[in-house]
Each structure stands twice: as structure tokens, then as C-alpha cells.
Coordinates of C-alpha atoms in Angstrom, one line a residue:
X1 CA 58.4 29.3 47.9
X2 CA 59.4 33.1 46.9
X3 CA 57.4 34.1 50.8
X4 CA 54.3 32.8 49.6
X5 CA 51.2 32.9 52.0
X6 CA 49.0 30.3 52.6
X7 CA 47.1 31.5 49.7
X8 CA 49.5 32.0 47.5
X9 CA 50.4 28.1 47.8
X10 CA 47.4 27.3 48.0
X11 CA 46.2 28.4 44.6
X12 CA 49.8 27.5 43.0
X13 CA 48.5 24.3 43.7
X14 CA 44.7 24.5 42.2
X15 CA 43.7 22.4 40.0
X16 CA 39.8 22.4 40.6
X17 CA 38.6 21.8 44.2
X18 CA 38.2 25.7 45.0
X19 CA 37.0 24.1 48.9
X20 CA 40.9 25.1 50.7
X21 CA 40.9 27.9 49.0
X22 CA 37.2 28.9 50.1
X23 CA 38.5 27.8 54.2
X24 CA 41.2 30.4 54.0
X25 CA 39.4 33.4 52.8
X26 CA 36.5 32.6 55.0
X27 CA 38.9 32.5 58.0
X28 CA 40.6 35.9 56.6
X29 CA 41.3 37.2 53.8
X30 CA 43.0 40.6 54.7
X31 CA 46.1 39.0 52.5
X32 CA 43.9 39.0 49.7
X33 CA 46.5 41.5 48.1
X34 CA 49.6 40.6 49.6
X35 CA 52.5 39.7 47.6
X36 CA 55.5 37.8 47.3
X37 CA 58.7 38.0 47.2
X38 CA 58.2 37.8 43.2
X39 CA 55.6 40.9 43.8
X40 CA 52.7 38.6 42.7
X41 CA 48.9 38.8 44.4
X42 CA 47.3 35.4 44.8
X43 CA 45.2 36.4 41.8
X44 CA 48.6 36.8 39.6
X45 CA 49.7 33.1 40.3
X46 CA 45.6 32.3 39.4
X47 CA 45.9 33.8 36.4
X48 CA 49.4 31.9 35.7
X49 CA 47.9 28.9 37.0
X50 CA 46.8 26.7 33.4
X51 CA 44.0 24.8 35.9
X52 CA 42.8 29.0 35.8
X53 CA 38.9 28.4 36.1
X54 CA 35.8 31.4 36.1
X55 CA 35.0 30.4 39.4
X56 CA 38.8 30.7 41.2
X57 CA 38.5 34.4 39.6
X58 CA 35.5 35.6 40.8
X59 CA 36.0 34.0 44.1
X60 CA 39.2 35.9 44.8
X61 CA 37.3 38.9 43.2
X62 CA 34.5 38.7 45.1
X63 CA 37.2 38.7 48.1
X64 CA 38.3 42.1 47.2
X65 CA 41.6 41.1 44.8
X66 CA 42.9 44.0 42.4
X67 CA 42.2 43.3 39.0
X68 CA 44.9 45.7 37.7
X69 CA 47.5 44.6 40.5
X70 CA 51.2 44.9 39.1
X71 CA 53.9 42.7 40.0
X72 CA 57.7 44.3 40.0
X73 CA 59.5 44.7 38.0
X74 CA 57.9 43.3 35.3
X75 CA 54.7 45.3 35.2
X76 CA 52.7 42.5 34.5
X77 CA 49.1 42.5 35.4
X78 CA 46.5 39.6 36.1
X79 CA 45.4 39.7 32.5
X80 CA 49.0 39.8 31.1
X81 CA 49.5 36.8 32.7
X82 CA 46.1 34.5 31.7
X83 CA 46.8 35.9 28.3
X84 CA 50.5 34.7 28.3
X85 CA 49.7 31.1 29.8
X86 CA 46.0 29.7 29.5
X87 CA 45.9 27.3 26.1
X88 CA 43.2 26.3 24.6
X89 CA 41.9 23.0 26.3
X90 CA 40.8 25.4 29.3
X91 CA 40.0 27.9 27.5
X92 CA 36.9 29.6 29.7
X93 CA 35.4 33.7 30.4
X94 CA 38.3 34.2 32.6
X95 CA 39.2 37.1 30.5
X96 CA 36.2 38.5 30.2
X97 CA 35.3 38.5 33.7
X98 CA 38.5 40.5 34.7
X99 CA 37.7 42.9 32.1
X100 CA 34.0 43.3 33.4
X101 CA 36.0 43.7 36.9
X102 CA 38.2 46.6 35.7
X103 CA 41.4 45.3 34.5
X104 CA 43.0 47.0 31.9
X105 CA 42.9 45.3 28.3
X106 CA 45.6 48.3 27.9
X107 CA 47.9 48.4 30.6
X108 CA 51.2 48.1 29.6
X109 CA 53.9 46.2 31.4
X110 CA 57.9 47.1 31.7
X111 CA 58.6 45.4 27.6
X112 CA 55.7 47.8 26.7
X113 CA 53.2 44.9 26.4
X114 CA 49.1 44.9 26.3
X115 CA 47.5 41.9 27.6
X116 CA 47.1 41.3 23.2
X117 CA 50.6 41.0 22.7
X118 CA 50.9 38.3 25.6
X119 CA 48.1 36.2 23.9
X120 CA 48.9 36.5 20.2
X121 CA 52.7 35.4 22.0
X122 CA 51.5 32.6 23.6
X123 CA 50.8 29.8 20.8
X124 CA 48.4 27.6 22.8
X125 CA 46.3 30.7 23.5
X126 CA 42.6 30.5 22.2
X127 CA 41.2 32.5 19.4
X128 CA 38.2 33.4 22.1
X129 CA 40.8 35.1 24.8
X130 CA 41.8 37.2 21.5
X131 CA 38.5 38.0 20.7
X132 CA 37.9 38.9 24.4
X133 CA 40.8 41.2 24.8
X134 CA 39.6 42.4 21.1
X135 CA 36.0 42.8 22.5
X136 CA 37.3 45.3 25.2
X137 CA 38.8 47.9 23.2
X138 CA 42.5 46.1 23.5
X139 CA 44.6 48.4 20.9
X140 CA 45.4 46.2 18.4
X141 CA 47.9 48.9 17.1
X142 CA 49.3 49.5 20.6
X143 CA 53.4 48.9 19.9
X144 CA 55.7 47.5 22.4
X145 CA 59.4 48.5 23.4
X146 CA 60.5 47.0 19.8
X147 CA 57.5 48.4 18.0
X148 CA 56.1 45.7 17.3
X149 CA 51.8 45.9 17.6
X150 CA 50.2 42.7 18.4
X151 CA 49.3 42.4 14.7
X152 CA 53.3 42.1 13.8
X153 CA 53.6 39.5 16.4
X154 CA 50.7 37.4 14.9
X155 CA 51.6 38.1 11.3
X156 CA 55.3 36.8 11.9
X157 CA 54.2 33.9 13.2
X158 CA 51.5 33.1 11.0
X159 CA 51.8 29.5 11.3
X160 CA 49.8 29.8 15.2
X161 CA 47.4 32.2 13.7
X162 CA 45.0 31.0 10.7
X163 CA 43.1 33.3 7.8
X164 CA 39.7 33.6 10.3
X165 CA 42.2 34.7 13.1
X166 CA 43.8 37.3 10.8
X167 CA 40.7 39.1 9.7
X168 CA 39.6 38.8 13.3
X169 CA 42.6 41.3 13.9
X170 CA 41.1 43.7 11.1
X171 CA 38.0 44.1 11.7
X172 CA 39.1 45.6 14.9
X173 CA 41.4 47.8 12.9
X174 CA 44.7 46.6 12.6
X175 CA 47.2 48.9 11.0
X176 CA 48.6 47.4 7.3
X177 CA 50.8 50.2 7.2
X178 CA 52.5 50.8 10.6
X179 CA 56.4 49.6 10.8
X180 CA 57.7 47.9 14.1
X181 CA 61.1 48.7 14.9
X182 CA 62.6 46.6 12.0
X183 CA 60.7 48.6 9.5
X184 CA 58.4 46.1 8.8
X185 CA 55.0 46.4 8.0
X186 CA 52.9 43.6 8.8
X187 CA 53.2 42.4 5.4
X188 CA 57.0 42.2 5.3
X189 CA 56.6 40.4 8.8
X190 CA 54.3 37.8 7.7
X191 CA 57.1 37.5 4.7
X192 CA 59.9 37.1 6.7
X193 CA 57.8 34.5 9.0
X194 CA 57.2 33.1 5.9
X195 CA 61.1 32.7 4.8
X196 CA 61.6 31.3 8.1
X197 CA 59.1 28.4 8.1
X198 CA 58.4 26.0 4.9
X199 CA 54.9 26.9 4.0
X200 CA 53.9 28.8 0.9
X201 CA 52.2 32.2 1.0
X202 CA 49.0 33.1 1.3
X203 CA 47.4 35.3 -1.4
X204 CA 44.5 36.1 0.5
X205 CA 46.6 37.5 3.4
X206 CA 48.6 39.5 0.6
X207 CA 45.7 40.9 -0.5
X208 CA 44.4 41.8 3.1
X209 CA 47.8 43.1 4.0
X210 CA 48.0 45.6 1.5
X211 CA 47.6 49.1 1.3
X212 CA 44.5 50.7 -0.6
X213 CA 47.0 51.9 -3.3
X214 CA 48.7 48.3 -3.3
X215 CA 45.4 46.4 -3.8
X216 CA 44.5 48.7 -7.0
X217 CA 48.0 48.5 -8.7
X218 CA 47.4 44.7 -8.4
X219 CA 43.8 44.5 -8.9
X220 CA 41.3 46.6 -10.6
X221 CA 38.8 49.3 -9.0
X222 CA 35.6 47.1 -8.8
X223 CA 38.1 44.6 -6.6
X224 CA 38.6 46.6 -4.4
X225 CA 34.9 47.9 -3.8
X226 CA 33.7 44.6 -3.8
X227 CA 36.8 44.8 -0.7
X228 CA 36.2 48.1 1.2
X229 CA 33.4 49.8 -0.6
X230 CA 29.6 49.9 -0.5
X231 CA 26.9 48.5 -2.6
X232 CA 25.7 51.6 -4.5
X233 CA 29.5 51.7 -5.5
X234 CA 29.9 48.6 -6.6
X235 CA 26.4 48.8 -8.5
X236 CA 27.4 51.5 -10.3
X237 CA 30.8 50.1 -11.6
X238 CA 28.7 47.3 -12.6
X239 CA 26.2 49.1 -14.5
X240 CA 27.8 52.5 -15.6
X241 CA 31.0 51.7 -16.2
X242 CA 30.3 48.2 -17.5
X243 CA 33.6 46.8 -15.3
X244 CA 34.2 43.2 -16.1
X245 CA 32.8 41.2 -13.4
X246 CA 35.3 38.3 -13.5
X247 CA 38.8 40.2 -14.0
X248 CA 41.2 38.5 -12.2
X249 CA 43.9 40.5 -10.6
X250 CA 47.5 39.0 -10.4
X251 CA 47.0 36.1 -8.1
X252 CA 44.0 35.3 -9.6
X253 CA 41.3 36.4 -7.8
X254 CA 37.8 37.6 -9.3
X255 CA 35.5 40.6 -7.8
X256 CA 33.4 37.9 -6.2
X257 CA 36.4 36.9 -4.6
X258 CA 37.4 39.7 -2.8
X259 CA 34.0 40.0 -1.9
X260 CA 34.3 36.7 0.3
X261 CA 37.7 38.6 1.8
X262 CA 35.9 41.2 3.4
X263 CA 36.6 40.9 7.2
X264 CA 33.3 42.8 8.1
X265 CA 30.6 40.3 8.2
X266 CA 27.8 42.8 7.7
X267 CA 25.2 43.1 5.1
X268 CA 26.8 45.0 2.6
X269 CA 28.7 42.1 1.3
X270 CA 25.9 40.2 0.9
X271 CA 24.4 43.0 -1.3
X272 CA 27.2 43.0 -3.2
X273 CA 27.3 39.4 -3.7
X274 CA 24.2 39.5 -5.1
X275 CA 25.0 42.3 -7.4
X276 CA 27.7 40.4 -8.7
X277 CA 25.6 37.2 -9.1
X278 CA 23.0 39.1 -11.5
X279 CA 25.8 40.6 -13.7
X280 CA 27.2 37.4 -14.2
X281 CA 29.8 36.5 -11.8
X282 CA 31.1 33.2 -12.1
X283 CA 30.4 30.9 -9.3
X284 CA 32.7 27.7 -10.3
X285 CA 36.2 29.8 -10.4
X286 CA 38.9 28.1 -8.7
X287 CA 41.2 30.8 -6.3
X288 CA 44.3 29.4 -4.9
X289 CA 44.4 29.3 -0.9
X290 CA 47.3 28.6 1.8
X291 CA 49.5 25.6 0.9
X292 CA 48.8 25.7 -3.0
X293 CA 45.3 24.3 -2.8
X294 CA 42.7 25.2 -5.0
X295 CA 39.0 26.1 -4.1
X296 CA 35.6 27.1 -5.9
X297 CA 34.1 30.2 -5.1
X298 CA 31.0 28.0 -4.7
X299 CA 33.4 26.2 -1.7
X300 CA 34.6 29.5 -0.8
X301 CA 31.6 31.1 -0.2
X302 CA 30.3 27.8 1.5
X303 CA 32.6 28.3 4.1
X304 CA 32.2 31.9 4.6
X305 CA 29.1 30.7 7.3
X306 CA 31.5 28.2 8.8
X307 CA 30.8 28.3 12.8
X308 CA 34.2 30.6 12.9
X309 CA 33.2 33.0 10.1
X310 CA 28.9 34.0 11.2
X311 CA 28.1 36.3 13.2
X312 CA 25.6 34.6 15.6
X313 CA 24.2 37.0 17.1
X314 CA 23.0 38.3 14.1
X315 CA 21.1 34.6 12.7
X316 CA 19.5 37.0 10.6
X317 CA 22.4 38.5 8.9
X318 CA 23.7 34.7 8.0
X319 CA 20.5 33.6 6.4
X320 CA 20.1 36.9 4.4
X321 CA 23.0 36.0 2.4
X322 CA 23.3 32.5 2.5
X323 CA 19.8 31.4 0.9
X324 CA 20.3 34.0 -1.6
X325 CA 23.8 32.5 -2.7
X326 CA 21.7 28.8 -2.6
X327 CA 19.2 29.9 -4.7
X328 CA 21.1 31.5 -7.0
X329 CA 23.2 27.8 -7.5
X330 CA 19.7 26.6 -7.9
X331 CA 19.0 29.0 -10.7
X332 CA 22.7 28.0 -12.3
X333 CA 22.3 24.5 -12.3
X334 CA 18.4 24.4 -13.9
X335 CA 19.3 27.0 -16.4
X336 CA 22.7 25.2 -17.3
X337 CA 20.7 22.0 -17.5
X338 CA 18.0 23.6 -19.7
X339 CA 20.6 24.5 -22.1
X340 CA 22.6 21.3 -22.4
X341 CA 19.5 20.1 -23.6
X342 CA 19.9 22.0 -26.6
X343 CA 23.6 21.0 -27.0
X344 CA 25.0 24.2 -25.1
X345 CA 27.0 25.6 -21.9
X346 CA 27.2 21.1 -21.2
X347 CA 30.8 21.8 -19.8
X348 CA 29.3 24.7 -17.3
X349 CA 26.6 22.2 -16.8
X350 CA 29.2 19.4 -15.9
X351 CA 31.6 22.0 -13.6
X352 CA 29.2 23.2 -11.8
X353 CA 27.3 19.4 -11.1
X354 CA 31.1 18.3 -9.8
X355 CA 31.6 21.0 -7.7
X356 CA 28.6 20.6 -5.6
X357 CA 28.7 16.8 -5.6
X358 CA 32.1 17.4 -3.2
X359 CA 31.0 20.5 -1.7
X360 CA 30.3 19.5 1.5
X361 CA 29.3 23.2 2.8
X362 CA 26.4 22.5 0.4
X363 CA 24.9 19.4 1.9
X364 CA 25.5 20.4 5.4
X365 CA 24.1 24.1 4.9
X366 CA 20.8 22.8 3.2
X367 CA 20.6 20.6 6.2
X368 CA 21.1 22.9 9.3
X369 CA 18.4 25.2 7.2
X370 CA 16.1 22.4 6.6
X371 CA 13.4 24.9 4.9
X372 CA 11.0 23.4 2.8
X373 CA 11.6 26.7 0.5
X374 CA 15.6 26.0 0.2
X375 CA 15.1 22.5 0.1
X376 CA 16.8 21.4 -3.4
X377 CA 14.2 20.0 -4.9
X378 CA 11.8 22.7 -4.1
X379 CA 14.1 25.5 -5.0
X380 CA 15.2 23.2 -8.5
X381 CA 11.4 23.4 -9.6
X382 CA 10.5 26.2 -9.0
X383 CA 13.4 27.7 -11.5
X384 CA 12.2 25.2 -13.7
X385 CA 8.6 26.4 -13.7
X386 CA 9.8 29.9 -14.7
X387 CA 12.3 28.8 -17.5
X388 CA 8.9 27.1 -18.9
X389 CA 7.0 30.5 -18.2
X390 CA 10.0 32.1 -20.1
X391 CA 9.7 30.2 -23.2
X392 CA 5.8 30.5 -23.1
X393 CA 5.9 34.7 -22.4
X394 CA 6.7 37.3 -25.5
X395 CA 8.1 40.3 -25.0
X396 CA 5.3 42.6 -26.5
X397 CA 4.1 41.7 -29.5
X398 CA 7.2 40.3 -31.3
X399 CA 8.0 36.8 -31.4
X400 CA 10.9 37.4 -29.0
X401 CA 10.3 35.8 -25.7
X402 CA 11.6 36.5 -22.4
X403 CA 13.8 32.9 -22.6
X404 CA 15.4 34.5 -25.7
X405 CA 16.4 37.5 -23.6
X406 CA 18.0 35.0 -20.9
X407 CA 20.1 33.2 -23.9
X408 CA 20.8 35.9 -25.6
X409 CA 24.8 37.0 -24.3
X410 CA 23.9 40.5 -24.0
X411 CA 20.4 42.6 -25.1
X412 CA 22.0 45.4 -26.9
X413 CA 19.7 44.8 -29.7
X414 CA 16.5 44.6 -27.2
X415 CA 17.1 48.1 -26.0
X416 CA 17.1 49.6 -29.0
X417 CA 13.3 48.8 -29.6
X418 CA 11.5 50.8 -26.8
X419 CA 8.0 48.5 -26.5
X420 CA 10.4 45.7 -26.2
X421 CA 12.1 47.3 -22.6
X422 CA 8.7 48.4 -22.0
X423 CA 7.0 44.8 -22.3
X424 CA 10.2 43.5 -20.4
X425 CA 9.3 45.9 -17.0
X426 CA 5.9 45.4 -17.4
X427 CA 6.6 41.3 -17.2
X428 CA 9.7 40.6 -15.4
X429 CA 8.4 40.3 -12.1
X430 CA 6.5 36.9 -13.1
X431 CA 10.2 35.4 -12.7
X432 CA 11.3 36.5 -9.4
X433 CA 13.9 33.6 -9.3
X434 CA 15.6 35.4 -12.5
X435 CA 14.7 38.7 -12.0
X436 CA 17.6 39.9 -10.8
X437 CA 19.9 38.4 -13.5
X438 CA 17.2 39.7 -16.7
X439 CA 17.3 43.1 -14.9
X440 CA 20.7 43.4 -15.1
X441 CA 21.3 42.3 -18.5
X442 CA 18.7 44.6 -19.4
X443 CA 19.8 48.0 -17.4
X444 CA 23.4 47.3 -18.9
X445 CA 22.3 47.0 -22.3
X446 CA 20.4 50.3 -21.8
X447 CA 23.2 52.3 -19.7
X448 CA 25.7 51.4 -22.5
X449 CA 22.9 52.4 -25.4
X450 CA 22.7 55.7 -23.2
X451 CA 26.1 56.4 -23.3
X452 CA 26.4 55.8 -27.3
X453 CA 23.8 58.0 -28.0
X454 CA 24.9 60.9 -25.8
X455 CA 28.5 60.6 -27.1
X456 CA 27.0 60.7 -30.7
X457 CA 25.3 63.6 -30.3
X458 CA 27.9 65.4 -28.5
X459 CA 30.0 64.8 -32.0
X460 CA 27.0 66.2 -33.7
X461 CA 27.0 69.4 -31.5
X462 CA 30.8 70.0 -31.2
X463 CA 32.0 68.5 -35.0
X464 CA 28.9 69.4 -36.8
X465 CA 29.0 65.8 -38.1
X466 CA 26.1 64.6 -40.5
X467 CA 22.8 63.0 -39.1
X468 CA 23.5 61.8 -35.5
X469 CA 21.1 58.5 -36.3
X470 CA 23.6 57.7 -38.7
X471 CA 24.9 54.0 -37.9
X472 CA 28.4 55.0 -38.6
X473 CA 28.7 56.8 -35.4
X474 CA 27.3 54.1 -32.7
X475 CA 29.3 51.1 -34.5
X476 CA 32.3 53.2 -34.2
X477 CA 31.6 54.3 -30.3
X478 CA 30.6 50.7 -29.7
X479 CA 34.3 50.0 -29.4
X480 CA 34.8 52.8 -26.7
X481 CA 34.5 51.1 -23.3
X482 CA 31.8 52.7 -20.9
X483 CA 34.4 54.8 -19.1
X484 CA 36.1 56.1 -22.3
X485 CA 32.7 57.2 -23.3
X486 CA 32.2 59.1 -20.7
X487 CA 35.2 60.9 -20.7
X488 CA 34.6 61.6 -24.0
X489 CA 31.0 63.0 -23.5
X490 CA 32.7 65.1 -21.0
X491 CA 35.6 66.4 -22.6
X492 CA 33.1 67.3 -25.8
X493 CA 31.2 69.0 -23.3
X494 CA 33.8 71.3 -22.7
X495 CA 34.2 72.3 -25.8
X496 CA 30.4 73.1 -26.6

């Protein structure tokens, strides 16, 4: 068949006894490289060969076959091939052991095709061969004779190629904005693969698939830090510009949602989780996901440590943010519990008690931890202890006590009495399990009472207004958001 050797039949035919193989090369293996009539090296019909196993590669390898062999015309190399034909039930380290052995994740055959565009092409491919190629630099922008990049390919056939998948594809730097040969951008190709098929769109994918100036005409400036940016900038949205943590942009979607988007799994979006947490984000939203259904951001963040989503080889990294977002569901549902007691926040209390009674994230991740400190009862007292301590502990000398402060909806009227911030700093660290959510309410009240002030006085100084104490002035600014005051503090400025 097509002037195969001995070889060449004789891996054709593998399926997993490598021992006729082994005879032949021992006896010679000078045709190591020879090809066919077809221009195919033995190792080309091993990697088209779906029986394909790490120890038929390095065999051949270790037998002096070329990694980055051709065949003519086609231009197809070794690893074009595995990537266009190995599925997922032998799915092995065939591709990484090629690349370790030189072949290039780049090389391009006669349609213009990287080993990527074969895999994300093939629809029994595994999401680990991607990850492989990925691994090894493979250009996930590289675009074929049509101009299509491998990204195009996967987006327009979206059904083969799940949410996890997609953000594989970005992390590595996938282009939102470059058009394949039908002027598509990766967006439009999902649509039209969209069109094609019967399922309904994802709005996470829209959102991913966007441009930066997309995302903020449909969103708002703290989604789309809590997307791309850094903590500091998200912090400071929070606390000096007083954005709303739970605006939804037009799917839907909170801050804390976009947070979970992010297709870097590094710290910084745990940071800014947590940020979000202490100013109030709400945990019990519902965000609409592929196929119309409907999750919590409770489940949603659940399954951001799903086995496909962590990054295991940083254990570290997943526990940072995933006790942090259990305790803080901890803290939720004592407070919550606490207060319908006193005949308030009962439906919170009842939401939040029906999401994590079918959360299954929640049971399985509390028992993979299996920490006495994250343990539910454990983590359920100890917030309890504090809320007592809370009730028990005045701020200063008044008779306002720090469980007032955590009722209270906001501490504007707190700040304005200095011992009280100066009692609260002095004591807050007595609560560490609702530290972070007192500080916050706290440095708020006080950035905004900052920005009053200032703005009054720059009246005073440019209008020569009466008395800048006067009440008149800081219930009138108290209807200017926290960025209009600033741009009116500066504007006045310029006028001084």
C-alpha cells in the first residue's frame, strides 16, 4: 500500500504490541525516514494512527525519526497530523513529547495550518493536546490560507469547544479583534456558528469576545476592572468613586460576575473578589449561562475551582481564594440569621439557605478541604461569637456599639464624629471575621464625607458663600455622586 516499507505497514497496523515494530528497527532501521509514495515517514502514519501511544513515539524517536518531517504536497508535519486525528479516549503526552523533540508547534502546512488549527478542527480532539500545543508557544493568532486563526475555527464551532475551553484560548492571547477572510471577528464567527446550530448564545462568551470599548458601552467601568484590571483599581472605584457594586450591565451581569470571567487564574481576582465581598457584593445573584439556565454567583464561583478551572500547580493559589469566598458565606448566613431574629433581611436569610442546600460545589469543596478551621460548624461559630462581641463592644463612649455600625445601611453619620472613627480603628480588629466588611463601610463613609467637605469649601473659596459649616451646602452636595464631586472640586480649583 502507497510503497510502504516494512515499517510503514507495520505501524499502520499498531494498535499496542510495539514487539514487531521493536524486531525491525533492531534488525535496521536506516529506513527510519523513508517515505512513501504518499511522502509520509513511518512516524507520520504513527501520528495518524488513533492506537498513537508515548511509547511508539519515543521509540521511533529514539531511532532517529524527524520530528518536523514534511509529507508532499500537503506540508503536513508529524504533529499536524496527531493533532488532526487522536480523540479523546487516547488522549496521552504524545504531543508534548514531539514538541520536547523539536517539532514545530508553528510550522505551517500547504492550507497555511499550525498544528492548533488541525486540533481545534478535529472534534474528538482533547482539550489537553490544545493545552499542549498552547503550552509550546503554538500562535493562537497564526491565520491560515482563509484567515481564519485557530480561535475563528473554535469560535464557529462552538458547540465542540465549551466556556473552560474558550478562555483556555485567551489566556494565551487570542485576538477578539482580528477578521478572518470573511471579515469576521471571532465574535461574529461564534454568531454565525450560532445561526447555524439550535443553541442559544452565550453571554459570557459575548462578554469575553468583546472589545475593551464594547465591554464599557455595555457595562460600566468597575466591570470591566473587576475583568482586565488590578486590585488597587478596582479598590479605588470602590472606595473613591463610590461605583455601585452590583450594577448589572445589559445581560445582567454584576461586577462580581465579571470577576469570575477572568480567564487569568491568578491572584488578582481573588483580591478583587474579596474587595467586592466587603463593599457589599451580592453573593445569591442569579447570571444567565449557555442554554438559558440560570446560576448563583455563589454556584458560579463554586465552580470556578472545578478540576478544569484551578490551576494545580499552584494548590496555593486555589485555597487563597476559595476559603476566603467560604468564609465569607459563613459570615452571610450567621449575620442574615442574626437579623431574621429581629424580624429583618428573613428573605436574604431564606435565598441564601436554598442556594447552598443545592449547591453541590459547597458540600464537595468543604469536603476535599476537610479543615477543622473551614469546617461549617467551626467557621458558623466563630462568626457567631463576634456578632455577640459586637453587640457587647461600644464605640467609644456613646451608646453606639460596633453591631449598630454593621446594621446600620451606611455610617455616614458615624464619620462625622471623629472619637467614633477613632474608637472604631482602635477596636475593629477584635472581629477579624468582619473586619473587612466594617472597614469598608467605614472608609466609604469617610471618602464620601471627604469629598463633601472639600467641595464645600471650594464653594466657599471661589463663590465667597456664607459659613462653609453651614448644613445647607453638604445636604445639597450629598446628591452629587462621588465622581461629580470630584469634578467639581476640580473644576472650582481652576477657578481659584
Amino acid at each position: 500500500m502507497d510503497n510502504d516499507t516494512p515499517l510503514h505497514s507495520a505501524i499502520r497496523n499498531f494498535k499496542d504490541d510495539l514487539d514487531p515494530i521493536k524486531v525491525l528497527l533492531e534488525v535496521d532501521d536506516s529506513d527510519i525516514n523513508v517515505r512513501n509514495s504518499k511522502g509520509e515517514t513511518a512516524l507520520h502514519l504513527a501520528g495518524q494512527n488513533r492506537k498513537c501511544s508515548e511509547e511508539l513515539i519515543k521509540l521511533l524517536l529514539a531511532h532517529g525519526a524527524d520530528a518536523n518531517a514534511t509529507t508532499s504536497p500537503d506540508g503536513n508535519s508529524v504533529l499536524h497530523f496527531f493533532a488532526g486525528s487522536c480523540i479523546n479516549l487516547y488522549t496521552n503526552e504524545v504531543a508534548t513529547i514531539l514538541l520536547k523533540h523539536g517539532s514545530d508547534a508553528n510550522a505551517r502546512n500547504s492550507k497555511g495550518e499550525i498544528p492548533l488549527h488541525m486540533a481545534v478542527k478535529n472534534e474528538e480532539c482533547s482539550e489537553n493536546v490544545i493545552k499542549q500545543l498552547l503550552e509550546y508557544s503554538s500562535d493562537v493568532n497564526a491565520s491560515d490560507l482563509k484567515g481564519d486563526t485557530p480561535f475563528h475555527l473554535a469560535m464557529a464551532n462552538y458547540k465542540c469547544y465549551d466556556y473552560v475551553m474558550i478562555r483556555l484560548f485567551l489566556k494565551y492571547g487570542a485576538d477578539v479583534s482580528k477578521r478572518n477572510g470573511m471579515d469576521e471577528t471571532p465574535l461574529q464567527a461564534y454568531y454565525r456558528g450560532k445561526t447555524e446550530g439550535s443553541c442559544p448564545v452565550d453571554p459570557r462568551l459575548q462578554i469575553l469576545l468583546q472589545t475593551r470599548e464594547q465591554q464599557l458601552e455595555n457595562s460600566s467601568e468597575l466591570h470591566v476592572a473587576c475583568l482586565c484590571g488590578k486590585p488597587d483599581e478596582v479598590r479605588d472605584m470602590l472606595l473613591k468613586l463610590g461605583a455601585d457594586v452590583n450594577s448589572l450591565d445589559k445581560y445582567g451581569y454584576s461586577p462580581l460576575a465579571y470577576t469570575f470571567l477572568r480567564y487569568h487564574d491568578d491572584y488578582d481576582r481573588w483580591y478583587i473578589v474579596q474587595s467586592l465581598l466587603h463593599y457589599g457584593a451580592d453573593i445569591c445573584h442569579q447570571i444567565t449561562l449557555e442554554n438559558n439556565s440560570k446560576r448563583s454567583l455563589i454556584e458560579v464561583g463554586m465552580a470556578t475551582y472545578s478540576y478544569r478551572n484551578r490551576d494545580e500547580s499552584e494548590p496555593q493559589k486555589m485555597l487563597f481564594g476559595i476559603i476566603d469566598f467560604i468564609e465569607h458565606i459563613a459570615k452571610l448566613l450567621k449575620l442574615y440569621e442574626e437579623q431574621a431574629e429581629m424580624g429583618i433581611n428573613a428573605e436574604a436569610l431564606q435565598n441564601l439557605q436554598g442556594i447552598l442546600g443545592k449547591n453541590r460545589f459547597y458540600v464537595i469543596l468543604m469536603t476535599i478541604l476537610n479543615d477543622s478551621r473551614l469546617s461549617k460548624e467551626s467557621l458558623l461559630s466563630k462568626c457567631s461569637k463576634e456578632l455577640e462581641a459586637m453587640r457587647e463592644t461600644r464605640l467609644d463612649e456613646s451608646k453606639q456599639t460596633f453591631w449598630d455600625l454593621m446594621l446600620a445601611k451606611t455610617a455616614a453619620s458615624y464619620v462625622k464624629n471623629k472619637k467614633l472613627v477613632e474608637a472604631f480603628y482602635a477596636k475593629h480588629h477584635i472581629f477579624p471575621m468582619y473586619q473587612g466588611i466594617l472597614e469598608a463601610k467605614i472608609d466609604k463613609a469617610l471618602e464620601r464625607q471627604r469629598l463633601i467637605d472639600n467641595a464645600t469649601i471650594s464653594f466657599f473659596n471661589v463663590l465667597n458663600f456664607a459659613d462653609p459649616s453651614d448644613e445647607f451646602y453638604e445636604r445639597t452636595l450629598s446628591y452629587c455622586s462621588n465622581k461629580d464631586l470630584i469634578n467639581l472640586i476640580d473644576g472650582l480649583k481652576e477657578r481659584e
